[in-house]
Amino acid sequence: MELLAFGVQADEKPLIEQAFADHHPTRTLDVFLTTDTAPIAAGHEIISTSVNCDLGADVLSNLAAGGTRMVAQRSTGFNNVDLDVAERLGITVARVSSYSPYSVAEFAWTLAMAVNRRIVRASTRTRDFDFRLDGLMGRDLHGRTAGVLGTGKIGEAFARIARGFGMRLLGWDVAENPACRELGMTYVPKEQLLAESDLVSLHVPLLPSTRHLIDATALKTMRDDAILVNSSRGGLVDTAALVDELRAGRFTGVGLDVYEAEAGLFFLDKSLEAVDDDTLARLVTFPNVLVTSHQAYYTVDAVTQIVATTADNVLDYTAGRRSGNVLVPRS
Ligand SMILES: NC(=O)c1ccc[n+]([C@@H]2O[C@H](COP(=O)([O-])OP(=O)(O)OC[C@H]3O[C@@H](n4cnc5c(N)ncnc54)[C@H](O)[C@@H]3O)[C@@H](O)[C@H]2O)c1
C-alpha cells in the first residue's frame, strides 16, 4: 500500500523515505493538500499531511470519495483539520502529540534576541561595510520580565531559557504547570502578564477560544517597549491590529514565525510574484519586525522525531491499534 505524503520539504524527504522504507512504499510531494491537489490522493488509503495542508470539509469529502481512510498529520497543531467531518466520513486522523519542544522554544528565543539586538540590520550593515552602531541599541533581559502565554511543553522549555537569562517569570494558562512553578513562575491574569512583561511569548494552541488572543485591546495593554514573539499559530494575533500599533511606533521588537494568512504563502517561493497580501507586505517593512516562515520546528532532531512518530501512527492504524495520537472531535 503506497503512502502519499503532501507538503514535504526537500530536507524532510530522505527522512520520510527512510522511516517508511521497511513497511510502506512512499511517494512524497512538495505540493500542499488543497481542493486542487486532493484528487492526487485518489486510491491512497493512507496519506500524510503537514501543517499548512487544508483538511477542511471539502477536501476531506474529496479524500473519502477517493478511498482515503487515514491521515497522518506531521505536526502537533491540528487547527487545519475539521475533525467532526473526518469522523463523519470515517477518516482516522493522527498527529504527532509531542516532539522536541526545544526546537520551537530555542527558535522563539532566537527571534526575541534577534529583534532585541537588531541582528538582521547589523548584519546587513556590516555586509555594506557600514560599521556604525546608531539605531542598533538593544536591552539587557537580565532582571526583566518574561510573560509566557501557554505553559505546556514548549512554554516550559521557553521559561527555562528565560531563567538562564535571569528573568522574572510570569505565566498564563488554563492549567498551571508545576515544573514552571518550580522555576519560579508566578501565574497571573492575562491582562497583568501583558502589562508587566518586557517579553511576551505565545505558546497556546489555536482554538476558537484563543483566536486573536492578542487583539487590539491586548496589544494596547502591552508595554510600548515590549518584545512580542509568536512561534505558535498566526491566528493567535490580530495582525491588522498589530500593524496599527507598529505604525504608531510601538514595541522594541516583534518576532513572528507564524502568520494568520500563511497558508498558500509559507514554505513556497513567491519571490517572483506580485504580493497580494497587503498586511504581510506592510508588516515586513517595519524595522523592528522579523518574520520567518514557520520554521521554529525545523531542526534535524525535531523532524526526525516527527517522522518516526508519523511512521508509528501509520503502523498503529494498519495494525488496528488506536494510540493517543488519534484525534477525536471536541465535544
Ligand atoms: N512554529 C512551529 O514550528 C510550531 C511547532 C510546534 C508547535 N507549535 C505550536 O505550539 C503550540 C504549543 O505546543 P506545546 O507542545 O507546548 O503544546 P502543549 O499542549 O504542551 O501546551 C499548550 C498549553 O496551552 C494551554 N492551553 C490550552 N488551551 C488554552 C486556552 N484556551 N487558554 C490558555 N491556555 C490554554 C494548555 O493548558 C497547555 O499548557 C502548539 O499548539 C502549536 O500551535 C508551533
Tab-separated table of C-alpha atoms and ligand atoms in Angstrom:
chain	number	residue	atom	x	y	z
A	1	MET	CA	0.000	0.000	0.000
A	2	GLU	CA	1.659	3.248	-1.150
A	3	LEU	CA	1.704	6.127	1.296
A	4	LEU	CA	1.369	9.586	-0.237
A	5	ALA	CA	2.924	12.478	1.698
A	6	PHE	CA	1.908	16.080	0.907
A	7	GLY	CA	3.833	19.274	1.710
A	8	VAL	CA	7.253	17.626	2.032
A	9	GLN	CA	10.289	19.903	2.291
A	10	ALA	CA	13.453	18.835	0.443
A	11	ASP	CA	15.373	18.210	3.717
A	12	GLU	CA	12.483	16.147	5.042
A	13	LYS	CA	12.146	13.817	2.028
A	14	PRO	CA	15.026	11.402	2.813
A	15	LEU	CA	13.937	11.200	6.460
A	16	ILE	CA	10.394	10.240	5.437
A	17	GLU	CA	11.577	7.720	2.853
A	18	GLN	CA	13.929	6.147	5.407
A	19	ALA	CA	11.277	5.960	8.169
A	20	PHE	CA	8.829	4.105	5.922
A	21	ALA	CA	11.405	2.071	3.971
A	22	ASP	CA	10.703	-1.215	5.779
A	23	HIS	CA	6.917	-1.192	5.604
A	24	HIS	CA	5.402	1.209	3.070
A	25	PRO	CA	6.487	2.417	-0.352
A	26	THR	CA	6.262	6.180	-0.098
A	27	ARG	CA	5.696	8.947	-2.620
A	28	THR	CA	6.486	12.463	-1.446
A	29	LEU	CA	5.034	15.627	-2.959
A	30	ASP	CA	6.167	19.180	-2.321
A	31	VAL	CA	2.647	20.484	-3.041
A	32	PHE	CA	0.250	21.024	-0.172
A	33	LEU	CA	-3.101	19.330	0.129
A	34	THR	CA	-5.803	21.698	-1.152
A	35	THR	CA	-9.082	21.325	-3.016
A	36	ASP	CA	-6.999	21.465	-6.226
A	37	THR	CA	-4.487	18.781	-5.216
A	38	ALA	CA	-6.838	16.436	-3.292
A	39	PRO	CA	-7.610	14.347	-6.435
A	40	ILE	CA	-3.944	13.200	-6.472
A	41	ALA	CA	-4.739	11.220	-3.309
A	42	ALA	CA	-7.357	9.064	-5.063
A	43	GLY	CA	-6.621	5.394	-4.469
A	44	HIS	CA	-4.393	6.045	-1.436
A	45	GLU	CA	-5.836	4.646	1.789
A	46	ILE	CA	-3.192	6.463	3.845
A	47	ILE	CA	-1.840	9.946	3.261
A	48	SER	CA	0.406	12.201	5.321
A	49	THR	CA	-0.050	15.951	5.619
A	50	SER	CA	1.784	18.936	7.023
A	51	VAL	CA	0.688	21.967	8.925
A	52	ASN	CA	-0.465	24.142	6.011
A	53	CYS	CA	-2.416	21.387	4.262
A	54	ASP	CA	-6.157	22.032	4.037
A	55	LEU	CA	-8.163	19.324	5.780
A	56	GLY	CA	-11.455	21.198	5.753
A	57	ALA	CA	-14.815	19.699	4.855
A	58	ASP	CA	-14.440	19.928	1.037
A	59	VAL	CA	-11.006	18.344	0.936
A	60	LEU	CA	-11.989	15.597	3.393
A	61	SER	CA	-15.058	14.723	1.295
A	62	ASN	CA	-12.858	14.549	-1.779
A	63	LEU	CA	-10.377	12.295	0.056
A	64	ALA	CA	-13.126	9.983	1.328
A	65	ALA	CA	-14.557	9.645	-2.183
A	66	GLY	CA	-11.088	8.624	-3.409
A	67	GLY	CA	-10.739	5.920	-0.763
A	68	THR	CA	-8.544	7.658	1.830
A	69	ARG	CA	-9.204	6.306	5.317
A	70	MET	CA	-6.235	7.583	7.307
A	71	VAL	CA	-4.426	10.928	7.525
A	72	ALA	CA	-1.103	11.046	9.371
A	73	GLN	CA	-0.519	14.711	10.143
A	74	ARG	CA	3.150	15.587	10.688
A	75	SER	CA	2.598	18.259	13.345
A	76	THR	CA	1.377	18.859	16.882
A	77	GLY	CA	-1.168	21.558	15.997
A	78	PHE	CA	-4.261	20.356	14.104
A	79	ASN	CA	-6.242	23.574	13.653
A	80	ASN	CA	-6.239	22.820	9.879
A	81	VAL	CA	-8.416	19.701	10.339
A	82	ASP	CA	-12.219	19.572	10.547
A	83	LEU	CA	-12.394	16.658	12.975
A	84	ASP	CA	-16.200	16.484	13.022
A	85	VAL	CA	-16.278	15.961	9.263
A	86	ALA	CA	-13.366	13.487	9.378
A	87	GLU	CA	-15.207	11.400	11.958
A	88	ARG	CA	-18.446	11.504	9.994
A	89	LEU	CA	-16.593	10.311	6.867
A	90	GLY	CA	-14.783	7.548	8.770
A	91	ILE	CA	-11.314	9.048	8.253
A	92	THR	CA	-8.845	8.437	11.088
A	93	VAL	CA	-6.600	11.460	11.732
A	94	ALA	CA	-3.482	11.108	13.861
A	95	ARG	CA	-0.991	13.788	14.833
A	96	VAL	CA	2.426	13.950	16.485
A	97	SER	CA	1.400	14.907	20.008
A	98	SER	CA	4.916	15.712	21.130
A	99	TYR	CA	8.426	16.177	19.805
A	100	SER	CA	11.424	18.236	20.800
A	101	PRO	CA	9.872	21.310	22.456
A	102	TYR	CA	13.407	22.718	22.431
A	103	SER	CA	13.262	23.212	18.651
A	104	VAL	CA	10.418	25.733	18.972
A	105	ALA	CA	11.452	27.254	22.322
A	106	GLU	CA	15.022	27.862	21.122
A	107	PHE	CA	13.715	29.438	17.918
A	108	ALA	CA	11.329	31.704	19.861
A	109	TRP	CA	14.395	32.895	21.753
A	110	THR	CA	16.300	33.334	18.517
A	111	LEU	CA	13.553	35.689	17.288
A	112	ALA	CA	13.390	37.510	20.636
A	113	MET	CA	17.120	38.194	20.723
A	114	ALA	CA	17.371	38.965	17.011
A	115	VAL	CA	14.780	41.746	17.283
A	116	ASN	CA	16.103	42.931	20.645
A	117	ARG	CA	19.715	43.240	19.440
A	118	ARG	CA	18.859	44.297	15.844
A	119	ILE	CA	20.814	41.394	14.389
A	120	VAL	CA	19.336	41.482	10.882
A	121	ARG	CA	20.028	45.188	10.434
A	122	ALA	CA	23.514	44.824	11.933
A	123	SER	CA	24.344	42.017	9.514
A	124	THR	CA	23.034	43.989	6.528
A	125	ARG	CA	25.158	46.972	7.575
A	126	THR	CA	28.409	45.068	8.002
A	127	ARG	CA	27.927	43.440	4.586
A	128	ASP	CA	27.805	47.018	3.283
A	129	PHE	CA	30.918	47.917	5.302
A	130	ASP	CA	28.762	50.308	7.345
A	131	PHE	CA	30.095	49.833	10.861
A	132	ARG	CA	28.043	52.469	12.719
A	133	LEU	CA	26.049	51.464	15.795
A	134	ASP	CA	23.290	54.106	15.509
A	135	GLY	CA	19.887	52.501	15.886
A	136	LEU	CA	21.275	49.143	16.995
A	137	MET	CA	20.880	49.652	20.755
A	138	GLY	CA	19.161	46.730	22.491
A	139	ARG	CA	18.174	45.993	26.078
A	140	ASP	CA	19.582	43.616	28.735
A	141	LEU	CA	16.978	40.990	29.510
A	142	HIS	CA	18.563	40.024	32.833
A	143	GLY	CA	16.265	41.256	35.616
A	144	ARG	CA	13.428	41.997	33.196
A	145	THR	CA	10.119	40.110	32.970
A	146	ALA	CA	9.207	37.307	30.572
A	147	GLY	CA	5.487	36.572	30.144
A	148	VAL	CA	4.667	33.111	28.827
A	149	LEU	CA	1.141	32.592	27.475
A	150	GLY	CA	0.697	28.813	27.408
A	151	THR	CA	2.993	26.929	29.756
A	152	GLY	CA	2.846	23.430	28.273
A	153	LYS	CA	5.861	21.637	26.827
A	154	ILE	CA	7.157	24.492	24.650
A	155	GLY	CA	6.210	27.245	27.106
A	156	GLU	CA	8.095	25.399	29.854
A	157	ALA	CA	11.200	24.990	27.659
A	158	PHE	CA	10.979	28.720	26.820
A	159	ALA	CA	10.670	29.571	30.527
A	160	ARG	CA	13.775	27.504	31.393
A	161	ILE	CA	15.824	29.551	28.929
A	162	ALA	CA	14.328	32.757	30.376
A	163	ARG	CA	15.535	31.601	33.806
A	164	GLY	CA	19.011	31.219	32.324
A	165	PHE	CA	18.872	34.873	31.292
A	166	GLY	CA	17.940	35.756	34.891
A	167	MET	CA	14.431	36.944	34.044
A	168	ARG	CA	11.382	37.181	36.293
A	169	LEU	CA	8.728	34.756	35.033
A	170	LEU	CA	5.002	35.366	34.630
A	171	GLY	CA	2.677	32.697	33.223
A	172	TRP	CA	-0.889	32.399	31.992
A	173	ASP	CA	-2.637	29.144	31.164
A	174	VAL	CA	-5.898	27.317	31.808
A	175	ALA	CA	-3.858	24.695	33.690
A	176	GLU	CA	-0.794	25.516	35.784
A	177	ASN	CA	2.402	23.538	35.131
A	178	PRO	CA	4.126	22.531	38.419
A	179	ALA	CA	7.531	22.476	36.651
A	180	CYS	CA	7.058	26.150	35.718
A	181	ARG	CA	6.106	26.981	39.291
A	182	GLU	CA	9.336	25.282	40.418
A	183	LEU	CA	11.233	27.578	38.041
A	184	GLY	CA	9.750	30.499	39.988
A	185	MET	CA	6.943	31.368	37.578
A	186	THR	CA	4.013	33.307	39.005
A	187	TYR	CA	0.659	32.657	37.318
A	188	VAL	CA	-1.292	35.880	36.793
A	189	PRO	CA	-4.306	37.022	34.737
A	190	LYS	CA	-3.557	37.656	31.062
A	191	GLU	CA	-4.007	41.441	31.409
A	192	GLN	CA	-1.457	41.613	34.229
A	193	LEU	CA	1.028	39.487	32.284
A	194	LEU	CA	0.688	41.735	29.231
A	195	ALA	CA	1.003	44.928	31.267
A	196	GLU	CA	4.106	43.834	33.200
A	197	SER	CA	6.116	41.802	30.686
A	198	ASP	CA	9.113	43.115	28.755
A	199	LEU	CA	8.962	39.997	26.595
A	200	VAL	CA	5.682	38.241	25.733
A	201	SER	CA	5.883	34.820	24.067
A	202	LEU	CA	2.871	32.844	22.805
A	203	HIS	CA	2.682	29.067	23.281
A	204	VAL	CA	-1.038	28.221	23.447
A	205	PRO	CA	-2.736	26.186	20.696
A	206	LEU	CA	-5.036	27.931	18.222
A	207	LEU	CA	-8.617	27.186	19.275
A	208	PRO	CA	-11.849	29.143	18.811
A	209	SER	CA	-11.255	30.463	22.358
A	210	THR	CA	-7.660	31.570	21.649
A	211	ARG	CA	-8.194	33.123	18.208
A	212	HIS	CA	-6.960	36.730	18.351
A	213	LEU	CA	-5.841	36.203	21.931
A	214	ILE	CA	-3.607	39.165	21.146
A	215	ASP	CA	-6.187	41.584	19.777
A	216	ALA	CA	-6.206	45.396	19.704
A	217	THR	CA	-7.055	45.579	23.422
A	218	ALA	CA	-4.315	43.131	24.390
A	219	LEU	CA	-1.780	44.992	22.256
A	220	LYS	CA	-2.711	48.293	23.901
A	221	THR	CA	-2.267	46.648	27.332
A	222	MET	CA	1.332	45.734	26.469
A	223	ARG	CA	4.247	47.993	27.301
A	224	ASP	CA	5.309	50.330	24.477
A	225	ASP	CA	8.843	48.925	24.703
A	226	ALA	CA	7.827	45.250	24.900
A	227	ILE	CA	9.031	42.459	22.640
A	228	LEU	CA	6.319	40.157	21.245
A	229	VAL	CA	7.147	36.711	19.875
A	230	ASN	CA	4.660	34.360	18.206
A	231	SER	CA	6.016	30.919	17.333
A	232	SER	CA	2.717	29.118	17.946
A	233	ARG	CA	-0.027	29.865	15.405
A	234	GLY	CA	-0.665	33.002	13.370
A	235	GLY	CA	-4.354	33.159	14.298
A	236	LEU	CA	-3.438	33.964	17.909
A	237	VAL	CA	-2.590	37.527	16.839
A	238	ASP	CA	-4.881	40.053	15.135
A	239	THR	CA	-2.291	41.064	12.550
A	240	ALA	CA	-4.175	44.132	11.286
A	241	ALA	CA	-4.344	45.457	14.873
A	242	LEU	CA	-0.632	44.700	15.305
A	243	VAL	CA	0.191	46.701	12.172
A	244	ASP	CA	-1.782	49.658	13.597
A	245	GLU	CA	0.286	49.574	16.805
A	246	LEU	CA	3.564	49.236	14.893
A	247	ARG	CA	2.566	52.163	12.699
A	248	ALA	CA	2.174	54.173	15.888
A	249	GLY	CA	5.829	53.386	16.665
A	250	ARG	CA	5.222	50.901	19.451
A	251	PHE	CA	7.275	47.890	20.603
A	252	THR	CA	11.001	47.237	20.798
A	253	GLY	CA	10.553	44.297	18.507
A	254	VAL	CA	8.124	41.736	17.143
A	255	GLY	CA	9.237	38.278	16.022
A	256	LEU	CA	6.705	36.210	14.090
A	257	ASP	CA	7.325	32.668	12.891
A	258	VAL	CA	3.656	32.255	12.036
A	259	TYR	CA	1.106	34.448	10.323
A	260	GLU	CA	-2.673	34.076	10.239
A	261	ALA	CA	-2.850	34.046	6.420
A	262	GLU	CA	0.330	31.976	5.943
A	263	ALA	CA	-1.357	29.066	4.109
A	264	GLY	CA	-0.573	29.395	0.417
A	265	LEU	CA	2.490	31.555	1.146
A	266	PHE	CA	4.753	29.999	3.756
A	267	PHE	CA	7.020	27.144	2.614
A	268	LEU	CA	6.678	28.376	-1.005
A	269	ASP	CA	8.876	30.555	-3.221
A	270	LYS	CA	6.791	33.630	-4.003
A	271	SER	CA	9.790	35.847	-4.745
A	272	LEU	CA	8.942	36.356	-8.413
A	273	GLU	CA	5.235	37.015	-7.897
A	274	ALA	CA	3.339	40.199	-7.039
A	275	VAL	CA	2.433	40.006	-3.358
A	276	ASP	CA	-1.320	40.377	-2.927
A	277	ASP	CA	-1.293	40.310	0.884
A	278	ASP	CA	-1.084	43.972	1.907
A	279	THR	CA	-0.955	43.188	5.634
A	280	LEU	CA	2.086	40.941	5.285
A	281	ALA	CA	3.688	43.366	2.821
A	282	ARG	CA	3.302	46.179	5.381
A	283	LEU	CA	4.417	44.001	8.283
A	284	VAL	CA	7.806	43.208	6.781
A	285	THR	CA	8.559	46.908	6.176
A	286	PHE	CA	8.828	47.736	9.889
A	287	PRO	CA	12.456	47.867	11.038
A	288	ASN	CA	11.558	46.293	14.389
A	289	VAL	CA	9.724	43.292	12.896
A	290	LEU	CA	11.214	39.963	11.893
A	291	VAL	CA	9.064	37.408	10.070
A	292	THR	CA	10.147	33.829	9.408
A	293	SER	CA	8.086	31.232	7.589
A	294	HIS	CA	7.042	28.663	10.196
A	295	GLN	CA	10.488	27.211	10.705
A	296	ALA	CA	10.622	27.001	14.518
A	297	TYR	CA	10.188	23.211	14.494
A	298	TYR	CA	12.712	22.755	11.708
A	299	THR	CA	15.678	21.062	13.379
A	300	VAL	CA	17.058	17.669	12.418
A	301	ASP	CA	16.153	16.437	15.911
A	302	ALA	CA	12.520	17.530	15.785
A	303	VAL	CA	11.887	16.480	12.187
A	304	THR	CA	13.421	13.031	12.835
A	305	GLN	CA	11.076	12.597	15.831
A	306	ILE	CA	8.069	13.870	13.850
A	307	VAL	CA	8.709	11.438	11.016
A	308	ALA	CA	9.323	8.480	13.390
A	309	THR	CA	6.062	9.157	15.255
A	310	THR	CA	4.194	9.553	11.958
A	311	ALA	CA	5.508	6.125	10.910
A	312	ASP	CA	4.352	4.680	14.271
A	313	ASN	CA	0.917	6.264	13.773
A	314	VAL	CA	0.612	4.625	10.350
A	315	LEU	CA	1.733	1.235	11.746
A	316	ASP	CA	-0.818	1.536	14.576
A	317	TYR	CA	-3.549	2.231	12.040
A	318	THR	CA	-2.634	-0.713	9.800
A	319	ALA	CA	-2.435	-2.993	12.875
A	320	GLY	CA	-5.848	-1.815	14.085
A	321	ARG	CA	-4.385	-0.189	17.219
A	322	ARG	CA	-5.672	3.163	18.489
A	323	SER	CA	-2.961	5.314	20.082
A	324	GLY	CA	-3.303	8.562	21.998
A	325	ASN	CA	-2.202	10.385	18.841
A	326	VAL	CA	-5.541	9.715	17.126
A	327	LEU	CA	-7.594	12.913	17.162
A	328	VAL	CA	-11.194	13.000	18.268
A	329	PRO	CA	-13.599	15.944	17.866
A	330	ARG	CA	-14.042	18.167	20.895
A	331	SER	CA	-17.424	17.501	22.463
B	1	LIG	N1	6.103	27.260	14.878
B	1	LIG	C1	6.237	25.943	14.948
B	1	LIG	O1	7.039	25.377	14.188
B	1	LIG	C2	5.463	25.140	15.967
B	1	LIG	C3	5.846	23.808	16.180
B	1	LIG	C4	5.175	23.067	17.156
B	1	LIG	C5	4.119	23.594	17.867
B	1	LIG	N2	3.746	24.886	17.611
B	1	LIG	C6	2.616	25.467	18.357
B	1	LIG	O2	2.927	25.464	19.745
B	1	LIG	C7	1.737	25.142	20.457
B	1	LIG	C8	2.096	24.632	21.837
B	1	LIG	O3	2.738	23.379	21.720
B	1	LIG	P1	3.064	22.508	23.025
B	1	LIG	O4	3.765	21.285	22.534
B	1	LIG	O5	3.720	23.341	24.072
B	1	LIG	O6	1.586	22.118	23.488
B	1	LIG	P2	1.111	21.726	24.953
B	1	LIG	O7	-0.193	21.042	24.778
B	1	LIG	O8	2.206	21.016	25.699
B	1	LIG	O9	0.890	23.152	25.659
B	1	LIG	C9	-0.171	24.003	25.340
B	1	LIG	C10	-0.555	24.761	26.593
B	1	LIG	O10	-1.615	25.660	26.247
B	1	LIG	C11	-2.583	25.583	27.277
B	1	LIG	N3	-3.908	25.944	26.774
B	1	LIG	C12	-4.722	25.192	26.005
B	1	LIG	N4	-5.856	25.857	25.746
B	1	LIG	C13	-5.751	27.053	26.360
B	1	LIG	C14	-6.619	28.168	26.466
B	1	LIG	N5	-7.821	28.185	25.873
B	1	LIG	N6	-6.203	29.221	27.186
B	1	LIG	C15	-4.995	29.202	27.782
B	1	LIG	N7	-4.128	28.165	27.725
B	1	LIG	C16	-4.506	27.094	27.020
B	1	LIG	C17	-2.552	24.150	27.772
B	1	LIG	O11	-3.100	24.041	29.104
B	1	LIG	C18	-1.067	23.842	27.711
B	1	LIG	O12	-0.405	24.137	28.917
B	1	LIG	C19	1.028	24.136	19.535
B	1	LIG	O13	-0.371	24.101	19.781
B	1	LIG	C20	1.337	24.667	18.169
B	1	LIG	O14	0.294	25.560	17.778
B	1	LIG	C21	4.391	25.667	16.686
